[in-house]
PDB file of C-alpha atoms and ligand atoms in Angstrom:
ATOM      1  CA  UNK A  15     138.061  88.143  57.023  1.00 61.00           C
ATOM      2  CA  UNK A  16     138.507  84.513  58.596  1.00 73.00           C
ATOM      3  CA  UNK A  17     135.996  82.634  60.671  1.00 92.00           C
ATOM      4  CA  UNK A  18     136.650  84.001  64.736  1.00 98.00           C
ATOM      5  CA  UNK A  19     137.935  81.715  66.865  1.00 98.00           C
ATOM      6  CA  UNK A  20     134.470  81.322  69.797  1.00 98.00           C
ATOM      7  CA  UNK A  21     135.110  81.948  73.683  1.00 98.00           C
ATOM      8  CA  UNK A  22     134.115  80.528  76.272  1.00 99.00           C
ATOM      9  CA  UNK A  23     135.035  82.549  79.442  1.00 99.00           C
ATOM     10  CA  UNK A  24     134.797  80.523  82.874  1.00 98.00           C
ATOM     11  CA  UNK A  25     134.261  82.998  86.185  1.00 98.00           C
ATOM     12  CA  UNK A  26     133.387  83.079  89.510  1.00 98.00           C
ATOM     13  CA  UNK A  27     132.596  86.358  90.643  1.00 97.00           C
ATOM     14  CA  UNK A  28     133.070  90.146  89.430  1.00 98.00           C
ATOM     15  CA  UNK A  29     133.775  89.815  86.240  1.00 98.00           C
ATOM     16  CA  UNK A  30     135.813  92.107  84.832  1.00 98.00           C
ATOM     17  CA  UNK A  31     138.491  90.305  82.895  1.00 98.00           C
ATOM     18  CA  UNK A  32     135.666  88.705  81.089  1.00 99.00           C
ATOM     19  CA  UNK A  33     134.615  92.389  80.759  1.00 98.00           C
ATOM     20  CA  UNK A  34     137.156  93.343  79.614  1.00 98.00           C
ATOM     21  CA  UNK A  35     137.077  90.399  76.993  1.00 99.00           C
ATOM     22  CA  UNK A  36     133.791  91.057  75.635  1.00 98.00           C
ATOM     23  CA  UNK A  37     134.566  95.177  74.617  1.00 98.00           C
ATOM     24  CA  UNK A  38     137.773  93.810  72.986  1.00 98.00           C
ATOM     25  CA  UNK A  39     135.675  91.305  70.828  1.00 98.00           C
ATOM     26  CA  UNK A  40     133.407  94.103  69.629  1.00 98.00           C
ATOM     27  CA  UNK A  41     136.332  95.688  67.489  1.00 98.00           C
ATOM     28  CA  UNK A  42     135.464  94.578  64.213  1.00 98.00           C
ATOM     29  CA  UNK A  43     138.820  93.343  63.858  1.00 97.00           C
ATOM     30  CA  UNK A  44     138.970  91.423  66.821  1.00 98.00           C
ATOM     31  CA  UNK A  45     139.999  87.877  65.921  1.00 98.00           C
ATOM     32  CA  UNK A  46     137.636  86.207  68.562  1.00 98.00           C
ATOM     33  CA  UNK A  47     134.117  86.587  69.743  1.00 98.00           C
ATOM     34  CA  UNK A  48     132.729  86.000  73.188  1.00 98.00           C
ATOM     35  CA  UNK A  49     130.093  82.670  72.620  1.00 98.00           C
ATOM     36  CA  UNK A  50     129.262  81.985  76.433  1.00 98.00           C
ATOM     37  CA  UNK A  51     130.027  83.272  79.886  1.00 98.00           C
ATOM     38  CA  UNK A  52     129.727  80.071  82.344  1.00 98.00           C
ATOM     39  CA  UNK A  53     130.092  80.396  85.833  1.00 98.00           C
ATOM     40  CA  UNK A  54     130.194  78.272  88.740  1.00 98.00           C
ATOM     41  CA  UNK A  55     128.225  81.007  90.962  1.00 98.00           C
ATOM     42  CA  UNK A  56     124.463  81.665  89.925  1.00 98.00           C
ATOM     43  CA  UNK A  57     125.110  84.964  91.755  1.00 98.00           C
ATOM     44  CA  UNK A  58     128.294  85.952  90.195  1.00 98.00           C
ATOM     45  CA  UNK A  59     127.764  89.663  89.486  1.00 97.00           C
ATOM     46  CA  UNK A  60     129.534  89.199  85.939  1.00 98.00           C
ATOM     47  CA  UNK A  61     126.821  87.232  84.621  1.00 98.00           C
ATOM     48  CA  UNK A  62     124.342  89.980  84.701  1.00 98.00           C
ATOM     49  CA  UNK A  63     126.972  92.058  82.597  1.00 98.00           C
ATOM     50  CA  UNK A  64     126.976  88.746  80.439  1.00 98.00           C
ATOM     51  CA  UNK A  65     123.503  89.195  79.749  1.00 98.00           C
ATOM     52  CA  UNK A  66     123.159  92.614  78.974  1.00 98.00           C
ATOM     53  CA  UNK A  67     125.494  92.639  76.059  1.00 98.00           C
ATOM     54  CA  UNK A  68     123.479  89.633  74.966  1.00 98.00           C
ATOM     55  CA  UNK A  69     125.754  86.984  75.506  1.00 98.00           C
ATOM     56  CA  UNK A  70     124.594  83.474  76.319  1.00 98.00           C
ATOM     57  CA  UNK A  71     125.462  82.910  79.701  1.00 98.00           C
ATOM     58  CA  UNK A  72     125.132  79.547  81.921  1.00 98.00           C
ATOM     59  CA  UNK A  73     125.315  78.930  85.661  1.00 98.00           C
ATOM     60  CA  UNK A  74     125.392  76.046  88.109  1.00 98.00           C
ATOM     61  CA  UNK A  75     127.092  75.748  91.773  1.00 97.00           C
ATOM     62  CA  UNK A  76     129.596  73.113  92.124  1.00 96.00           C
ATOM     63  CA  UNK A  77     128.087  72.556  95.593  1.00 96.00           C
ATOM     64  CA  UNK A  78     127.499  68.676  96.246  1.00 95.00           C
ATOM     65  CA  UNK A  79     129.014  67.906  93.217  1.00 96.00           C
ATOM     66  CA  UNK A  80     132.412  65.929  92.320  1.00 97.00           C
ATOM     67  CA  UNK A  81     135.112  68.183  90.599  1.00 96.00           C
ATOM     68  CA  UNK A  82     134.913  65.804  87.443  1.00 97.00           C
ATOM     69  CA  UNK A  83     131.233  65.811  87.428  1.00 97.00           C
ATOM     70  CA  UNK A  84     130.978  69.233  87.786  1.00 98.00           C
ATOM     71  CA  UNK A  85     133.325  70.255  85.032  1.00 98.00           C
ATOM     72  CA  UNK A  86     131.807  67.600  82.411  1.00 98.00           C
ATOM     73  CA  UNK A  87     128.403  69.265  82.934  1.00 98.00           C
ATOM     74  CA  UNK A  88     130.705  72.804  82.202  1.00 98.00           C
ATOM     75  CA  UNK A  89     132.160  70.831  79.318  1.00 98.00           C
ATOM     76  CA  UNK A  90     129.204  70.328  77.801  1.00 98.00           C
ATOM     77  CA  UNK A  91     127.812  74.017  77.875  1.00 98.00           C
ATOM     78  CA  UNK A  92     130.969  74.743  76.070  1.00 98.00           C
ATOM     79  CA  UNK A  93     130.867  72.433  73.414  1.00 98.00           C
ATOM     80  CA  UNK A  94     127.091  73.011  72.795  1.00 98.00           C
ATOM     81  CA  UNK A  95     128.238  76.949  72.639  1.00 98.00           C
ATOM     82  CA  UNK A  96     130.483  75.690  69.670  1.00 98.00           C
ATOM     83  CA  UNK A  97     133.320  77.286  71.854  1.00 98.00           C
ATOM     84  CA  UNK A  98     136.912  76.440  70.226  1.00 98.00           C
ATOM     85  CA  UNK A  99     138.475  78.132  73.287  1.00 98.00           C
ATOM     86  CA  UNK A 100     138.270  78.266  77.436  1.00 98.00           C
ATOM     87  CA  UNK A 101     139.196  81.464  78.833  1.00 99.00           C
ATOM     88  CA  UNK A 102     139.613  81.194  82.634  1.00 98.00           C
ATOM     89  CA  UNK A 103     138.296  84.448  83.755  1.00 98.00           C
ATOM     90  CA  UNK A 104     138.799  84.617  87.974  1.00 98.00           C
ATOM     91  CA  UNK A 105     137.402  81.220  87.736  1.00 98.00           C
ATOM     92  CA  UNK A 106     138.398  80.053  91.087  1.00 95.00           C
ATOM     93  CA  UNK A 107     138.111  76.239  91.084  1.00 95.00           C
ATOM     94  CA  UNK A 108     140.520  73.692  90.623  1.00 95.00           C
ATOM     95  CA  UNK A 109     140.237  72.132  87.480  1.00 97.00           C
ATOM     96  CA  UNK A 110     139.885  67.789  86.920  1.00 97.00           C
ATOM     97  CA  UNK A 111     142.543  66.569  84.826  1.00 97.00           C
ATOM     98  CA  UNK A 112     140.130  65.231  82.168  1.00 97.00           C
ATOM     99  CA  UNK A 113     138.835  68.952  82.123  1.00 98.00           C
ATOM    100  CA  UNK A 114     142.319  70.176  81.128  1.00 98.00           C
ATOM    101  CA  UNK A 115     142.901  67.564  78.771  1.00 98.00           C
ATOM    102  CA  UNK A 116     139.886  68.178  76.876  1.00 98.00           C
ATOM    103  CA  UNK A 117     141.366  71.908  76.302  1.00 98.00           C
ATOM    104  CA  UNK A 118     145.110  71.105  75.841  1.00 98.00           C
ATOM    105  CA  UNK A 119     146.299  73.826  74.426  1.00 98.00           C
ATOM    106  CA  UNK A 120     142.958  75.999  73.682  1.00 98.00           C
ATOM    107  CA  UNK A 121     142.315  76.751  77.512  1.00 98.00           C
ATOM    108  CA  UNK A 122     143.986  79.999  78.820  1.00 98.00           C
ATOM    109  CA  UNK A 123     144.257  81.598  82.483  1.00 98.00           C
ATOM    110  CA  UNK A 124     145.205  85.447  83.708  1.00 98.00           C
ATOM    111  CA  UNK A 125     146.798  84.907  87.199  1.00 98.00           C
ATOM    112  CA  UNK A 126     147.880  88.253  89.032  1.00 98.00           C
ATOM    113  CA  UNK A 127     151.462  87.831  89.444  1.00 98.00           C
ATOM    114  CA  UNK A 128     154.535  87.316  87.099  1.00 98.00           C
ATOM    115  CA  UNK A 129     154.395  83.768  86.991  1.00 98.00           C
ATOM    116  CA  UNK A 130     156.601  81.492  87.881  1.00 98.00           C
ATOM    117  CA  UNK A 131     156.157  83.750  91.285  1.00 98.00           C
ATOM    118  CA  UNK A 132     153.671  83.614  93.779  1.00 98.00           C
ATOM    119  CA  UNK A 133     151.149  80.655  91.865  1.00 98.00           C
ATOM    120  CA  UNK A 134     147.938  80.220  94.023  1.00 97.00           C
ATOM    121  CA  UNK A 135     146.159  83.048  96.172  1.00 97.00           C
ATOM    122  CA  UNK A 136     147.116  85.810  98.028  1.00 98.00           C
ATOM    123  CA  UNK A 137     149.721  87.344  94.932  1.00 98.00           C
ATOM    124  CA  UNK A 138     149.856  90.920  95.957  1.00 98.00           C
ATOM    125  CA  UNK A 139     150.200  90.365  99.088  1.00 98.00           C
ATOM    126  CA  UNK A 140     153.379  88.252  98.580  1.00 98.00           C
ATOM    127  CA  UNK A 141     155.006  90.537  96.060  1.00 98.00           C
ATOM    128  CA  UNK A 142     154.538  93.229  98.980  1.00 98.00           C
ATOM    129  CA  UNK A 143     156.071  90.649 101.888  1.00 98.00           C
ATOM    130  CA  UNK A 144     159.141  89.809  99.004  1.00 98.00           C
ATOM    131  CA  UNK A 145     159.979  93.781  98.750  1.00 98.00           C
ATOM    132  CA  UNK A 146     159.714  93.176  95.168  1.00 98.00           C
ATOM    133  CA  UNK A 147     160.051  96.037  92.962  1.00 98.00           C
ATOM    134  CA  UNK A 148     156.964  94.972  90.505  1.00 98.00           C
ATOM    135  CA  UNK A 149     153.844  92.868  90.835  1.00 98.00           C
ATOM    136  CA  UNK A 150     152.386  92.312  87.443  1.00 98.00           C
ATOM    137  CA  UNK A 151     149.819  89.522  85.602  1.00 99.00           C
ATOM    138  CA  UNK A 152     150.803  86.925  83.067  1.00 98.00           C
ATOM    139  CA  UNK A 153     148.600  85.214  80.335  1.00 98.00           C
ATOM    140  CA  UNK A 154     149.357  81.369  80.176  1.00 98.00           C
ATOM    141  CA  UNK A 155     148.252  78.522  78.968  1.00 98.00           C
ATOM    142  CA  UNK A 156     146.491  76.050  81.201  1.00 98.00           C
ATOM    143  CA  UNK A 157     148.039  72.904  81.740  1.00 98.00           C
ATOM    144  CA  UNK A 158     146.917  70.111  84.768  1.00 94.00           C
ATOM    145  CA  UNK A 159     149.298  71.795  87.226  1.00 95.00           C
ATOM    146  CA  UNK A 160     148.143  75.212  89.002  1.00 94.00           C
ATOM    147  CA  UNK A 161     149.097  78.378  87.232  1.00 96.00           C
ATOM    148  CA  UNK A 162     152.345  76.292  85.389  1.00 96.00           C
ATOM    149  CA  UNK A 163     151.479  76.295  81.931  1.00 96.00           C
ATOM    150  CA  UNK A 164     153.850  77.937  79.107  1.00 98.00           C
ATOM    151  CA  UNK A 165     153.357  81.731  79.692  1.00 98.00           C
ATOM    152  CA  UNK A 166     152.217  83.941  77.092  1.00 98.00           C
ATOM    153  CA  UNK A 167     152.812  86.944  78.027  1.00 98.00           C
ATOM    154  CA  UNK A 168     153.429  88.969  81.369  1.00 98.00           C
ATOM    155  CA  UNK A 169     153.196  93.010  82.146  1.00 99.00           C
ATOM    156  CA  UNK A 170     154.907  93.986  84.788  1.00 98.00           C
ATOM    157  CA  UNK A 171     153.362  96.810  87.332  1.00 99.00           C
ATOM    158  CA  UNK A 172     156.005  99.097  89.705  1.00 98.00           C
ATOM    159  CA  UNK A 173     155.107  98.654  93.095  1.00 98.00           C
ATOM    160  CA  UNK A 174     154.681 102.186  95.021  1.00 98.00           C
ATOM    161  CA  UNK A 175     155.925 103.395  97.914  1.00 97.00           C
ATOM    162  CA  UNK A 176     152.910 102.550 100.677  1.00 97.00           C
ATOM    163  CA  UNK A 177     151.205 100.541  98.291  1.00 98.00           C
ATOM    164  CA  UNK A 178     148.948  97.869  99.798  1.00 98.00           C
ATOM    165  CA  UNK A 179     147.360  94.966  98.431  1.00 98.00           C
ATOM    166  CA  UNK A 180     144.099  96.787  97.305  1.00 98.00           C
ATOM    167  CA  UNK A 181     145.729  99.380  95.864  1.00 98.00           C
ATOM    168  CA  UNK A 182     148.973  97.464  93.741  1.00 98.00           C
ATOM    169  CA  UNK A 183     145.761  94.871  93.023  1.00 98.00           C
ATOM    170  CA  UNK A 184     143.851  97.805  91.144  1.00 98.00           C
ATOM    171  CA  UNK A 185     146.595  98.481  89.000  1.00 98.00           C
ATOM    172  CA  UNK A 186     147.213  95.248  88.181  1.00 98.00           C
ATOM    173  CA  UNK A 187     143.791  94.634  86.780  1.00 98.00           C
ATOM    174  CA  UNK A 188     144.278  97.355  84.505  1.00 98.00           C
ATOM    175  CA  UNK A 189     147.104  95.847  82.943  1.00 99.00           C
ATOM    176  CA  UNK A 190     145.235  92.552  83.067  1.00 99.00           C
ATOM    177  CA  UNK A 191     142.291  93.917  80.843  1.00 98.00           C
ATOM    178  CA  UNK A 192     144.770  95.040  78.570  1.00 98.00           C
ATOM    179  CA  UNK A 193     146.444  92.087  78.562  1.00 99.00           C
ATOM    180  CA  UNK A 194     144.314  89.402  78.424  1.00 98.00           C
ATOM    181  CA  UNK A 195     142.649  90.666  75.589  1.00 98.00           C
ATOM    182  CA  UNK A 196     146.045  91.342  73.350  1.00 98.00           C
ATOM    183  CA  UNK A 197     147.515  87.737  74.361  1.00 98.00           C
ATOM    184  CA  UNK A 198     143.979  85.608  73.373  1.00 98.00           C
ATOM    185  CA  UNK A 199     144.125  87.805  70.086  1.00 98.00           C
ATOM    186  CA  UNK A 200     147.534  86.729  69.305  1.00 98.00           C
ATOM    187  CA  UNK A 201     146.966  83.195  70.366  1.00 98.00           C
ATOM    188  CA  UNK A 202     143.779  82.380  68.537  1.00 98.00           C
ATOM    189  CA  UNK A 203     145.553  83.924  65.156  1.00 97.00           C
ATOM    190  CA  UNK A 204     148.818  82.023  65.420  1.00 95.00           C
ATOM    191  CA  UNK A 205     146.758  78.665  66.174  1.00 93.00           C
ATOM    192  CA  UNK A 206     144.487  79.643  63.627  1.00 89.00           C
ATOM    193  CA  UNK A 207     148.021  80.034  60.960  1.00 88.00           C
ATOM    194  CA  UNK A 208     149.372  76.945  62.485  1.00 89.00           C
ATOM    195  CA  UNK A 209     146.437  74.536  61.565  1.00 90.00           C
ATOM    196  CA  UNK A 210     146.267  76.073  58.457  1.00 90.00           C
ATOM    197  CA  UNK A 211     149.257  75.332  57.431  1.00 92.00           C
ATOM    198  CA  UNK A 212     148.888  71.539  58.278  1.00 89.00           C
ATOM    199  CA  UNK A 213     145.722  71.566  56.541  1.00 76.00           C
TER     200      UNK A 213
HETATM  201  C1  GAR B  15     141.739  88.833  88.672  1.00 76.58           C
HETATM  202  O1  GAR B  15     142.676  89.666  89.328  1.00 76.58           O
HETATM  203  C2  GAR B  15     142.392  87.556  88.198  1.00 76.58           C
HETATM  204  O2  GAR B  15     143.714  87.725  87.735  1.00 76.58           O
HETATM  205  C3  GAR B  15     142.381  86.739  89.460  1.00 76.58           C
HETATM  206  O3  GAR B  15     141.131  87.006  90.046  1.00 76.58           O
HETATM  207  C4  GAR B  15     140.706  88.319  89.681  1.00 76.58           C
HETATM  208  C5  GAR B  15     139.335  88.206  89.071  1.00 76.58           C
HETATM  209  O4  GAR B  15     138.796  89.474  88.824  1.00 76.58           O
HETATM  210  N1  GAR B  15     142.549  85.353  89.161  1.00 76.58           N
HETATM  211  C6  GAR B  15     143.168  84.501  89.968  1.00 76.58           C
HETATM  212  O5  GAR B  15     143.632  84.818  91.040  1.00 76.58           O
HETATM  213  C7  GAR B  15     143.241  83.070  89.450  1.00 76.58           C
HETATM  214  N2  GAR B  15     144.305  82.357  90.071  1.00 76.58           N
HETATM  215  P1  GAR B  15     137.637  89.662  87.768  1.00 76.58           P
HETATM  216  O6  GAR B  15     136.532  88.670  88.156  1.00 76.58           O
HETATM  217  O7  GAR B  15     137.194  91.068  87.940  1.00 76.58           O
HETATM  218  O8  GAR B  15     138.194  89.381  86.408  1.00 76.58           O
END
């Protein structure tokens, strides 16, 4: 069995995605394993999760601070994890562009829509407004624009008749649990077969 690939998962509140992460990585045959929840909310509620399944967790507010100075102090928490990967978890904040350079191509986001639609807040909503037939989540790589990076893979959820944003939101996160998990799995393998192939 290979070396896994090491997590860090970035939130802000609730938690579950990261949740969600952390029972996938206990299947012995998960490729990747959870090596630090970070938030920028002492009080998220996910970080007590965090904790209990014994996962090293870190926390700081981002109040007063600069966005850059912020996220090198988050940077550093990652690298000291050992973390080969940033999983954006319902991390609200806008990232600094030295942030997202540092993780080219090893930080990944779950946004609740099917991107390129409705980037930003308020998805659901939108979807509803639209009269579109599906909301859905996508998995995509993060890249110094908001929710623009290469898309990795999407599930789409039908929209019900009477369906308001709560309720089309709830679904969605079930497919995002599923998802998020199954796309980082397939990521961190392929990277891991593409380095080793260029030694
Ligand atoms: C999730 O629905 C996630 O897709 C969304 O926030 C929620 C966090 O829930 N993320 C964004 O909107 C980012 N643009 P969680 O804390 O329970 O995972």
């Amino acid at each position: 069995m290979p070396e896994k690939a090491r997590v860090a998962v970035l939130i802000s509140g609730r938690g579950s995605n990261m949740a969600a992460l952390v029972y996938a990585a206990k299947r012995p045959d998960c490729p990747f394993e959870i090596a630090l929840v970070a938030s920028n909310d002492p009080d998220a509620a996910g970080l007590e999760l965090a904790r209990a399944e014994g996962i090293a967790t870190f926390a700081h507010s981002h109040k007063g601070m600069k966005r850059a100075e912020f996220d090198a102090l988050i940077d550093a928490e990652i690298r000291k994890a050992g973390a080969d990967y940033v999983a954006l978890a319902g991390y609200m904040r806008l990232l600094s562009p030295e942030f997202v350079g540092r993780w080219k191509g090893r930080m990944l986001n779950i946004h609740p829509s099917l991107l390129p639609k409705y980037k930003g807040l308020h998805t659901h909503e939108r979807a509803l407004e639209a009269g579109d037939s599906h909301g859905g989540c996508s998995v995509h790589i993060v890249t110094a624009e908001l929710d623009d990076g290469p898309v990795l893979g999407q599930t789409q959820v039908a929209i019900l008749p009477g369906d308001t944003a709560d309720s089309l939101a709830a679904r969605v996160l079930i497919a995002e649990h599923q998802l998020y998990s199954r796309t980082l799995a397939d990521y961190v393998t392929r990277t891991a077969v593409k380095e080793a192939a260029s030694g």
